[in-house]
Amino acid sequence: MQRNLFLGVEAIGQASIDAGISGVYAYPGTPSTEITEYIQHSKTASERKIHREWSANEKTALEAALGMSYAGKRSMACMKHVGLNVAADVFMNAAITGVNGGLVVTVADDPSQHSSQNEQDSRYYGKFAMIPVFEPSNQQEAYDMMYEAFEFSEKTGLPVMMRITTRLAHSRAGVVQKTTKDENQLRLPENLMQFMLLPAYGRKYYQNLLDKQDWLTELSEKSSFNAFYEGEEKSLGIVCCGIAFNYLMENYPEDDCPYPVVKIAQYPAPKEMLIRLENECDELLVIEEGYPLVEELLTDFFGKGTKVSGRLDGSLPRRGELNPDHVAKALGKEITPDWNSPDTLVGRPPSLCAGCGHQDTYKALNEVVKDAGEGRVFSDIGCYTLGALPPYSTINTCVDMGASITMAKGAADAGLSPVFAVIGDSTFTHSGITGLLDCVVEKTNINIIIVDNETVAMTGGQDSSAKGRIEKICEGVGVAPEHIRLFVPLKKNHDEIVKLMREEVAWEGVSVIIGRRECVQRLAKMKKLNKSKK
Amino acid sequence: MKTDIILAGVGGQGILSIAASLGAAALNEDFYLKQAETHGMSQRGGAVVSHLRISDKPIHSDLIPQGKADLILSVEPMESLRYLAYLSPEGSLVTNTSEYKNISNYPDLEDTFSELEKKINIVRIDADKMAREIGNPKASNMVMLGAASPFISIDEEIIIKGIETIFQTKGEKIVQLNIEAFKAGRAFAHNK
Ligand SMILES: Cc1ncc(C[n+]2csc(CCOP(=O)(O)OP(=O)(O)O)c2C)c(N)n1
Ligand code: SF4
């Protein structure tokens, strides 16, 4: 059988196309970005005119995906874990409305925070919303699950969450593909009030969701993705979730794990399987990538029942990504490596590229900030966040997308003056505009610096919804045109940039200072692309 | 047959072309393969690592356990030392000697390497220079793959076929330059 080498994210992208989606809606975010990029580059997707443009943020993405589902077609929304916080409102409510066409919300978590502010576990959101969650253990399963997920969504009438983590997302393996299904026809919901959550309707639909819960557990029980593996040695029973199953099996290369094992890849957790495991075994070990969700579920509060170990009792690390060595240790099979890295080794943190315009902005801003003293530069998420590190050490905060403007506003309200907000172009259109409106309404004394590199650079140079629109947006929101200033972040303009910034600091009110120069990586990428097109 | 490889380098150095060539070779041979990559934040000039596993039996973990790697293949000398805990007692370390200095406190590693060379099979090669000599500075990664190839249980011709697959779209000339680079690296390791 023909196998293709697919990253986990690519397997998901291909499977969604093969399952007949009519649209993917997403905002970039590591490690989810390449799902959408895969679909953007797919020939089938282009022939079928599958929707595959980037959305302004995760909330607009999921809402549009829900709208496509309303119209009877299959759709997918993709985001990184913190993106689901942004889309949480529609996510929770979509569980109440349910779906018409199949809807899958693919969320990529980032344990160990390789590229993220935190390592929150999206399975909690799935449980919170009371919808089915799929968590594949390998690339083939990711493909197979995604292929089935849309049908499952239509069968249960609910959105399905596909939860993956960085390791699966960015690891390649051979994957066998299935045939490509037709897209759904346009078809309005049978009940035209299905998506109407006025309380009178909402209550009824919420009850429907509650009534489905036992059935969902039953479906998990029968799911081919969940499994009970027999074992002779009953002193321990092991529960593995998603990719953790591989780390267990790695420790038994001859497929000779002596303990009974429950593999969970579909939630709600398969209750009967777990009851059987508990009945058969003296103790349980839960191995899961992320927070201890299943472990908490099985650990008994009063400590009178079966002993459950895992991340909570220290058998496995409380935080961070798992690996086969962690699992070996939990099984008492630890090995000590023969070599260790020499002490002479030093770290190599990420840094801004040579020639990056963010550097020129920070050099100028540092001079201006010195006038009033440090500790007043609120910033945001993107390549420019690296300005927190030496040699710049310019910015003081990075919390969630858009928070630079709003936190600076709050600090200004508290009496800090002057304040600065440094925000990227894509972050600005993702979540900065509403904060700017707050500032305009209250005439806040704030200096907002939009570092416009005309792309979403941090995640690999995607198109930015902000491109060519920033000045008009700011004017439209109500910033005085004479306080919307533009500079080109280049070394030779240093003095001019400092002067311009000082002028705006002197003015008490909302200033928007835009530093515009294309990201050098994006420039190179587009050149390469154009060359290969020729 | 099983080869577990730690591929190391700095974000932007393109270690993934090495992985891709071996991946294509493994697929041609119907071997199983898993290859975990680093994307995202670290690609901005940070340390990057890829775990590449090839076997004739199904592979479970995407990550190589500590002490189990047969080979550390690094396109940068300091990065070659970062993952030593993964190297098996019989494993080899093949590294480029060309330093990538994007940090101010880059250490002098000569003593460290001389010490380690007493215990570990180490091949050090100036792949950048060799690639320049061949007339294709961009092929330094293929020189590295060549230098590491004696420690990988896949036949030379099959790896070369893998290189052909990967560079095919760039034209015959580029394919040949990369194969030449591979062969030069391989010859260096053999003559060492
Ligand atoms: C809610 C949320 N979505 C997505 C991300 C991932 N992310 C981090 S930075 C960034 C893009 C920033 O682009 P921009 O503001 O233009 O800055 P640049 O990287 O181009 O300097 C994205 C998408 C995130 N951290 N949080
Ligand atoms: S990718 Fe672009 S924006 Fe990011 S550091 Fe490099 S040049 Fe700057």
XYZ file of C-alpha atoms in Angstrom, chain A residues 176-493:
318
model
C -1.917 5.463 4.034
C -4.651 7.589 2.476
C -8.290 6.761 1.792
C -10.472 7.832 -1.132
C -11.637 11.435 -1.331
C -15.307 11.895 -0.485
C -17.649 14.329 -2.166
C -18.469 17.575 -0.438
C -21.879 17.970 1.175
C -24.592 19.802 -0.741
C -25.860 23.134 0.525
C -28.660 22.257 2.976
C -30.244 24.466 5.627
C -30.824 23.012 9.092
C -34.117 21.121 9.403
C -34.964 23.277 12.391
C -34.337 26.858 11.345
C -34.141 27.844 15.019
C -31.357 25.336 15.758
C -28.796 28.106 16.053
C -31.037 30.467 18.011
C -29.871 30.558 21.625
C -32.501 32.826 23.119
C -32.815 31.373 26.633
C -36.083 29.610 25.831
C -34.345 27.700 23.029
C -30.983 27.532 24.748
C -32.379 25.689 27.758
C -33.944 23.060 25.561
C -30.772 22.561 23.537
C -28.632 22.368 26.643
C -30.899 19.586 27.906
C -30.414 17.801 24.580
C -26.665 18.035 25.073
C -26.960 16.611 28.588
C -29.156 13.798 27.307
C -26.503 12.806 24.773
C -23.744 12.274 27.339
C -24.402 8.601 28.114
C -24.588 7.853 24.427
C -21.234 9.591 23.846
C -19.638 7.431 26.540
C -21.157 4.369 24.901
C -19.706 5.429 21.554
C -16.282 5.820 23.189
C -16.665 2.319 24.601
C -17.243 0.892 21.135
C -14.766 3.152 19.355
C -12.054 1.365 17.421
C -9.654 4.074 18.598
C -9.968 3.027 22.240
C -8.685 -0.372 23.281
C -8.192 -2.740 26.187
C -4.992 -4.788 25.995
C -4.837 -7.879 28.188
C -1.858 -8.422 30.484
C -0.809 -11.212 32.844
C 0.747 -9.016 35.487
C -2.126 -7.474 37.452
C -0.125 -5.595 40.055
C -0.448 -2.555 37.811
C -2.962 -1.369 35.256
C -1.908 1.357 32.840
C -4.033 4.030 31.206
C -2.460 5.799 28.218
C -3.918 8.812 26.470
C -3.054 9.760 22.909
C 0.632 9.832 22.079
C 1.585 8.581 25.566
C 0.710 5.081 24.313
C 3.815 5.157 22.085
C 6.076 6.059 24.973
C 4.762 3.062 26.884
C 5.239 0.688 23.959
C 8.741 2.052 23.332
C 9.630 0.567 26.697
C 8.438 -2.861 25.542
C 10.114 -3.239 22.134
C 8.969 -6.834 21.719
C 5.346 -5.786 22.307
C 5.603 -7.607 25.609
C 4.093 -5.184 28.112
C 3.072 -7.493 30.976
C 0.417 -5.141 32.401
C -3.150 -4.673 31.227
C -3.450 -1.382 29.341
C -6.342 0.877 28.393
C -5.524 3.120 25.445
C -7.723 6.192 25.275
C -7.918 8.177 22.061
C -11.581 9.171 22.173
C -13.427 10.954 24.981
C -15.563 10.981 27.072
C -13.371 8.351 28.699
C -14.570 4.781 28.062
C -16.033 3.996 31.466
C -16.552 0.236 31.211
C -12.981 -0.332 30.057
C -11.634 1.668 32.977
C -13.878 -0.138 35.469
C -12.618 -3.439 34.170
C -9.003 -2.304 34.501
C -9.606 -1.142 38.057
C -11.283 -4.455 38.921
C -8.420 -6.505 37.546
C -5.461 -4.533 38.862
C -4.044 -3.554 42.242
C -2.938 -0.069 41.254
C -3.246 2.239 38.267
C -0.727 4.401 36.406
C -2.071 7.130 34.140
C 0.205 8.412 31.375
C -1.128 11.449 29.531
C 0.364 14.309 27.543
C -0.842 17.521 29.136
C -2.603 18.188 32.405
C -3.640 15.227 34.597
C -7.221 15.134 33.295
C -7.851 11.401 33.328
C -5.711 10.970 36.410
C -7.915 13.437 38.301
C -10.985 11.639 37.020
C -9.751 8.312 38.393
C -8.045 9.508 41.592
C -10.392 9.172 44.506
C -10.740 12.254 46.610
C -10.972 10.529 49.984
C -8.035 8.236 49.390
C -9.922 5.082 50.324
C -9.892 3.462 46.922
C -7.425 2.182 44.387
C -4.102 3.982 44.278
C -3.696 6.029 41.112
C -0.317 7.442 40.134
C 0.810 9.714 37.353
C 1.646 13.382 37.143
C -0.033 14.294 40.427
C 1.934 12.023 42.748
C 5.274 12.671 41.056
C 5.614 9.337 39.244
C 5.700 11.455 36.094
C 6.733 15.133 35.853
C 3.943 17.508 36.808
C 4.506 19.710 33.783
C 6.045 19.519 30.334
C 6.029 17.130 27.464
C 6.464 13.417 28.172
C 9.049 11.193 26.542
C 9.970 7.493 26.693
C 12.487 8.170 29.462
C 9.878 9.658 31.791
C 7.695 6.643 31.240
C 10.630 4.273 31.764
C 11.248 5.906 35.116
C 7.609 5.566 36.145
C 7.854 1.859 35.287
C 11.070 1.435 37.275
C 13.080 0.891 34.081
C 15.196 4.004 34.180
C 18.570 3.970 32.434
C 21.413 6.410 33.014
C 22.969 7.788 29.861
C 26.645 7.059 29.208
C 27.483 10.586 28.154
C 26.394 13.958 29.327
C 26.683 17.320 27.665
C 29.888 19.103 28.720
C 29.644 22.066 31.092
C 31.285 24.316 28.512
C 28.044 24.294 26.540
C 25.989 27.484 26.532
C 22.357 28.072 25.599
C 21.319 29.371 22.225
C 18.023 31.188 22.638
C 16.046 32.370 19.601
C 16.887 35.881 18.420
C 15.784 38.470 15.882
C 17.179 37.848 12.393
C 20.001 39.975 11.059
C 18.439 42.927 9.265
C 15.092 42.680 11.075
C 13.316 46.017 11.326
C 12.168 45.311 14.890
C 15.783 45.916 15.949
C 15.791 49.459 14.604
C 12.497 50.220 16.308
C 13.786 48.974 19.653
C 17.052 50.905 19.400
C 15.097 54.110 18.900
C 12.457 53.303 21.483
C 15.102 52.550 24.112
C 16.369 56.098 23.782
C 12.915 57.564 24.131
C 11.951 55.366 27.088
C 15.122 56.437 28.902
C 13.695 59.995 29.140
C 10.994 58.840 31.545
C 12.610 55.711 32.986
C 12.138 52.022 32.238
C 9.185 49.753 33.078
C 6.521 51.341 30.894
C 6.597 49.392 27.634
C 3.691 46.985 27.300
C 4.016 44.546 24.474
C 2.487 41.583 22.791
C 3.136 38.361 20.938
C 5.215 37.944 17.808
C 8.837 38.069 16.700
C 9.070 41.470 18.379
C 8.586 39.779 21.770
C 12.253 38.815 21.462
C 12.851 42.505 22.251
C 12.426 41.441 25.888
C 15.863 39.813 25.720
C 19.274 41.475 25.550
C 20.682 43.378 23.780
C 17.371 45.299 23.626
C 15.519 44.531 26.871
C 12.962 47.076 25.759
C 9.611 45.532 26.540
C 8.122 44.554 29.868
C 5.024 42.495 29.130
C 3.661 39.760 26.872
C 0.466 38.124 28.106
C -2.142 37.417 25.447
C -2.729 38.755 21.962
C -3.833 42.381 22.046
C -3.021 42.933 25.724
C -0.284 45.487 24.997
C -2.740 48.277 24.223
C -5.274 47.421 26.911
C -2.725 46.832 29.669
C -0.964 50.079 28.785
C -4.353 51.763 28.999
C -5.002 50.312 32.438
C -1.579 51.446 33.622
C -2.247 54.917 32.166
C -5.586 54.961 33.993
C -3.634 54.169 37.146
C -1.458 57.213 36.565
C 1.591 55.899 34.719
C 2.740 58.420 32.120
C 3.953 58.164 29.476
C 3.044 54.589 28.508
C 3.968 52.657 25.388
C 2.326 49.709 23.687
C 4.329 47.748 21.108
C 2.173 45.515 18.948
C 2.649 43.675 15.642
C 0.456 44.281 12.611
C -1.197 40.886 12.756
C -1.664 41.033 16.508
C -3.248 44.448 16.027
C -5.928 43.149 13.667
C -6.293 39.955 15.727
C -7.170 41.703 18.984
C -5.780 45.227 19.118
C -8.509 47.237 17.420
C -11.087 46.968 20.196
C -8.492 48.070 22.754
C -7.636 51.049 20.569
C -11.327 51.968 20.514
C -11.354 51.974 24.330
C -8.397 54.375 24.272
C -10.053 56.657 21.719
C -13.324 56.729 23.641
C -11.532 57.736 26.834
C -8.844 59.912 25.184
C -6.153 57.891 26.939
C -2.627 59.272 26.941
C -0.935 56.387 25.168
C 1.750 55.827 22.537
C 0.943 52.797 20.449
C 3.755 51.566 18.243
C 2.605 49.173 15.552
C 5.627 47.248 14.317
C 4.335 46.512 10.848
C 6.453 43.954 9.005
C 3.509 43.265 6.678
C 3.251 39.604 7.640
C 2.622 37.155 10.458
C 6.318 36.512 10.918
C 6.577 34.471 14.104
C 4.580 31.612 12.647
C 6.421 31.522 9.322
C 5.374 34.509 7.237
C 1.665 34.114 6.519
C -0.424 36.879 4.939
C -1.482 39.477 7.474
C -5.077 40.724 7.434
C -3.624 44.108 8.431
C -1.696 44.625 5.217
C -2.444 48.001 3.664
C -5.232 48.728 6.141
C -3.665 49.940 9.378
C -3.886 53.719 8.876
C -7.466 53.499 7.641
C -8.460 51.270 10.556
C -6.922 53.683 13.072
C -8.601 56.656 11.454
C -11.885 54.813 11.307
C -11.675 53.962 14.989
C -11.166 57.666 15.667
C -7.474 58.370 16.091
C -6.646 61.943 14.995
C -4.966 61.656 11.568
C -2.111 63.987 12.587
C -1.246 61.533 15.361
C -1.015 58.551 13.075
C 2.698 58.689 12.228
C 4.787 56.539 9.947
C 8.482 55.654 9.965
C 10.722 53.166 8.223
C 12.743 51.102 10.710
C 16.209 51.421 9.214
C 19.486 52.263 10.889
C 19.929 55.433 8.848
C 16.570 56.749 10.098
